[in-house]
């Protein structure tokens, strides 16, 4: 069954669909409000318009109403968290050519866009007269229509929009709901902001199972005592997060089964799950199940899963990513050659959750996506790995994309933005790894004119903060007279890495 049809069954449900430290909403209200907003969208843009709708904010239930309304009105939504800088927000609004955008948080932009803010949205969703507007196109979204576009760091210095169509999303939901045994009425932790595809896992699996999404705002996540209280009082059953966030929780010694009582599942995605993290969690929560899942935004959250049991922990030094889901397959490739079991190459994902490509970005789409002879969508991940006994294993990236604290970052994105700062002549950004092969920080090497040097590191960081999200700002910035070059005339990254 498709997602909107499943949700329609909960039209009269008074279960809480979404709750945070300040507000909550029931299924009944979520469906009623999103219906009104969908009607407003159709009234405003006409029933044939399908341009994307940008939604900006931070974990408000109103964002959820906007997502659902966009889907009901057959528009893709583009989620943007408050971690997006003004320039990135403007860039997304320009690229998507959004005729209508919903902002649940205030943000001052230099250019004029058609934006509805919180008070406008509240007025629309409380406008009962919209109930009388009859509209036969509500809920007519087809599997080929884009349902959302998530913007991720792009190597050119501008974010690229990953298109996910309604078919991809339905196929993903179908599969992942079966991984947790089609259980209903649970409580899902939402850790990731909505602009990251990890959040798609908790939002949608929770909604189709008439469960509650318990969200942790930035404010709560940044304060240990608030975080611990929230976890303790939430009654979360499904802990969906990056391994980095679990590490943060593990650093609080009270984070255990005695205090946080109801956790049945820990579900991880987005970065390497180390043996250390999984072992510690099993010690603290012996009755919970831990799942490692793998996948890029370009293939709708994840496509493999495996339960990490004590046996698995004993058997492997590096944890497997698991078996690929039904409807998808993985090929390990060296250019066009498909490699055999245990041979290392690029992980290529083929199947029914692969994105149709990047939004209005044919060049990048051609680079990473292709259609197979059997007319299936395929995506070259840029991850190197291998298959062994049906299990997928991840080794490392083949390019300059990294994961830092769970965030996907293109190092070239930071470099491009450093070069936009007046006076910076050369820039190279390097990732620093810990003993578990996880990125622990990033360092930028720059050469620049003398007046910039005098203004120092804090000046560069301040300028950079106007251009890229805070989590992409390098921890260290080092000045060199000029950056070392290799024989090909390119900046010598290896040498900088050694430095
Ligand atoms: P994102 O699009 O933000 O989900 O990031 C996708 C990338 O995260 C993948 O291409 C991998 O490099 C990395 N990744 C995702 N899941 C895992 C995992 N379970 N283990 C290791 N790396 C992962």
PDB file of C-alpha atoms in Angstrom, residues 34 37-46 49-56 62-63 65-80 89 92-93 95-103 114-116 121 146-151 359:
ATOM      1  CA  UNK A  34      -2.104  19.014   5.932  1.00  0.00           C
ATOM      2  CA  UNK A  37      -2.585  23.338   3.448  1.00  0.00           C
ATOM      3  CA  UNK A  38      -2.613  21.021   0.404  1.00  0.00           C
ATOM      4  CA  UNK A  39      -5.831  22.691  -0.747  1.00  0.00           C
ATOM      5  CA  UNK A  40      -4.226  26.087  -0.267  1.00  0.00           C
ATOM      6  CA  UNK A  41      -1.242  25.000  -2.392  1.00  0.00           C
ATOM      7  CA  UNK A  42      -3.508  23.745  -5.171  1.00  0.00           C
ATOM      8  CA  UNK A  43      -5.660  26.895  -5.008  1.00  0.00           C
ATOM      9  CA  UNK A  44      -2.572  29.098  -5.163  1.00  0.00           C
ATOM     10  CA  UNK A  45      -0.444  27.296  -7.734  1.00  0.00           C
ATOM     11  CA  UNK A  46      -3.115  25.514  -9.770  1.00  0.00           C
ATOM     12  CA  UNK A  49       1.822  22.857 -11.142  1.00  0.00           C
ATOM     13  CA  UNK A  50       4.430  20.517  -9.663  1.00  0.00           C
ATOM     14  CA  UNK A  51       7.286  22.857  -8.777  1.00  0.00           C
ATOM     15  CA  UNK A  52       9.164  21.972  -5.580  1.00  0.00           C
ATOM     16  CA  UNK A  53       8.204  23.635  -2.309  1.00  0.00           C
ATOM     17  CA  UNK A  54      11.000  24.641   0.043  1.00  0.00           C
ATOM     18  CA  UNK A  55      10.364  24.092   3.753  1.00  0.00           C
ATOM     19  CA  UNK A  56      12.725  25.797   6.200  1.00  0.00           C
ATOM     20  CA  UNK A  62       4.502  22.517  11.252  1.00  0.00           C
ATOM     21  CA  UNK A  63       7.320  21.266   9.049  1.00  0.00           C
ATOM     22  CA  UNK A  65       2.369  19.416   8.139  1.00  0.00           C
ATOM     23  CA  UNK A  66       4.118  21.186   5.218  1.00  0.00           C
ATOM     24  CA  UNK A  67       5.796  17.969   4.022  1.00  0.00           C
ATOM     25  CA  UNK A  68       2.561  16.061   4.063  1.00  0.00           C
ATOM     26  CA  UNK A  69       0.620  18.896   2.423  1.00  0.00           C
ATOM     27  CA  UNK A  70       3.190  19.100  -0.375  1.00  0.00           C
ATOM     28  CA  UNK A  71       2.905  15.347  -0.991  1.00  0.00           C
ATOM     29  CA  UNK A  72      -0.904  15.508  -1.012  1.00  0.00           C
ATOM     30  CA  UNK A  73      -0.716  18.336  -3.557  1.00  0.00           C
ATOM     31  CA  UNK A  74       1.836  16.365  -5.695  1.00  0.00           C
ATOM     32  CA  UNK A  75       4.731  18.749  -5.047  1.00  0.00           C
ATOM     33  CA  UNK A  76       8.191  17.692  -3.936  1.00  0.00           C
ATOM     34  CA  UNK A  77       9.276  19.340  -0.718  1.00  0.00           C
ATOM     35  CA  UNK A  78      12.858  20.497  -0.049  1.00  0.00           C
ATOM     36  CA  UNK A  79      13.620  20.334   3.658  1.00  0.00           C
ATOM     37  CA  UNK A  80      16.098  22.906   4.961  1.00  0.00           C
ATOM     38  CA  UNK A  89      18.820  28.813   1.515  1.00  0.00           C
ATOM     39  CA  UNK A  92      18.076  26.255  -2.946  1.00  0.00           C
ATOM     40  CA  UNK A  93      15.198  28.685  -3.557  1.00  0.00           C
ATOM     41  CA  UNK A  95      17.732  26.341  -8.089  1.00  0.00           C
ATOM     42  CA  UNK A  96      14.305  24.900  -7.326  1.00  0.00           C
ATOM     43  CA  UNK A  97      12.602  28.030  -8.594  1.00  0.00           C
ATOM     44  CA  UNK A  98      10.192  27.634  -5.657  1.00  0.00           C
ATOM     45  CA  UNK A  99       6.969  29.534  -6.338  1.00  0.00           C
ATOM     46  CA  UNK A 100       5.938  28.935  -2.757  1.00  0.00           C
ATOM     47  CA  UNK A 101       8.040  28.294   0.339  1.00  0.00           C
ATOM     48  CA  UNK A 102       7.111  27.626   3.958  1.00  0.00           C
ATOM     49  CA  UNK A 103       9.375  28.976   6.700  1.00  0.00           C
ATOM     50  CA  UNK A 114       7.297  34.018  -2.107  1.00  0.00           C
ATOM     51  CA  UNK A 115       7.600  32.843   1.492  1.00  0.00           C
ATOM     52  CA  UNK A 116       4.866  32.067   4.000  1.00  0.00           C
ATOM     53  CA  UNK A 121       0.866  28.824   7.915  1.00  0.00           C
ATOM     54  CA  UNK A 146       9.344  13.601  -6.889  1.00  0.00           C
ATOM     55  CA  UNK A 147       8.297  13.424  -3.248  1.00  0.00           C
ATOM     56  CA  UNK A 148      11.285  15.226  -1.729  1.00  0.00           C
ATOM     57  CA  UNK A 149      14.589  16.766  -2.748  1.00  0.00           C
ATOM     58  CA  UNK A 150      17.346  16.674  -0.151  1.00  0.00           C
ATOM     59  CA  UNK A 151      20.252  19.058  -0.681  1.00  0.00           C
ATOM     60  CA  UNK A 359      17.739  18.211  -9.483  1.00  0.00           C
TER      61      UNK A 359
END
